[in-house]
């Protein structure tokens, strides 16, 4: 199929150089480059896997974590930064 593309000058120079070096038609270099570019988008690229660490059991009741966070913020603002002196429940 014929179509018209606008290609940046530096890319055109690279593709023409590659076509000459490989002794293949310019259109083959363009088609091969497009195919390689589309392969990456079809899911064949490696997927990043974040490291996972076992941190053990929670030391704070997570159900009440938001309330604890609010109390720590309040104690910090009132008590000048020392949450232990802010009267937190034991």
XYZ file of C-alpha atoms in Angstrom:
90
model
C 0.000 0.000 0.000
C 1.294 3.429 -0.837
C 1.085 6.259 1.648
C 2.780 9.556 2.382
C 4.805 9.967 5.564
C 6.593 12.964 6.937
C 9.856 11.691 8.398
C 12.320 13.802 10.375
C 15.530 14.549 8.467
C 17.766 12.732 10.962
C 15.622 9.583 10.800
C 15.579 9.643 7.024
C 19.379 9.902 6.935
C 19.686 6.956 9.358
C 17.282 4.817 7.353
C 18.963 5.681 4.033
C 22.379 4.862 5.550
C 21.027 1.551 6.848
C 19.455 0.703 3.477
C 22.779 1.338 1.748
C 24.747 -0.607 4.360
C 22.433 -3.622 4.147
C 21.902 -3.271 0.402
C 18.122 -3.407 0.781
C 15.372 -1.092 -0.464
C 14.547 1.984 1.610
C 10.936 0.790 2.017
C 12.169 -2.437 3.640
C 14.132 -0.485 6.244
C 11.071 1.687 6.957
C 8.748 -1.341 7.213
C 11.184 -3.222 9.466
C 11.545 -0.206 11.756
C 7.765 0.203 12.000
C 7.326 -3.502 12.774
C 9.946 -3.374 15.541
C 8.328 -0.281 17.011
C 4.887 -1.855 17.038
C 6.156 -5.085 18.648
C 7.061 -3.172 21.795
C 3.498 -1.907 22.126
C 1.876 -5.325 21.843
C 2.985 -6.436 25.293
C 6.250 -8.107 24.303
C 8.302 -5.621 26.323
C 9.506 -6.913 29.682
C 7.267 -5.957 32.564
C 8.878 -4.297 35.556
C 8.387 -6.299 38.749
C 8.779 -4.313 41.948
C 10.648 -6.053 44.757
C 8.458 -7.476 47.517
C 9.503 -7.668 51.160
C 7.870 -9.520 54.057
C 7.552 -6.935 56.819
C 5.865 -9.252 59.278
C 2.647 -8.590 61.130
C 1.371 -5.073 61.665
C 2.302 -3.609 65.052
C -0.605 -1.168 64.983
C -4.299 -1.996 64.719
C -4.797 -0.953 61.093
C -8.523 -0.465 61.652
C -7.679 2.474 63.904
C -4.674 3.689 61.902
C -6.420 6.807 60.581
C -7.478 7.868 64.080
C -3.958 7.234 65.378
C -2.503 9.304 62.546
C -4.839 12.182 63.375
C -3.921 11.976 67.071
C -0.207 12.049 66.224
C -0.720 15.105 64.005
C -2.724 16.858 66.730
C -0.141 16.023 69.402
C 2.662 17.291 67.176
C 0.908 20.614 66.585
C -0.112 21.097 70.215
C 2.892 19.632 72.001
C 5.644 21.025 69.829
C 6.533 17.803 68.076
C 6.800 15.257 70.921
C 3.960 12.825 70.254
C 4.733 10.869 73.442
C 4.197 14.007 75.544
C 0.953 14.742 73.744
C -1.097 12.465 75.923
C -1.597 9.600 73.493
C -3.432 6.608 74.890
C -1.217 3.621 75.726
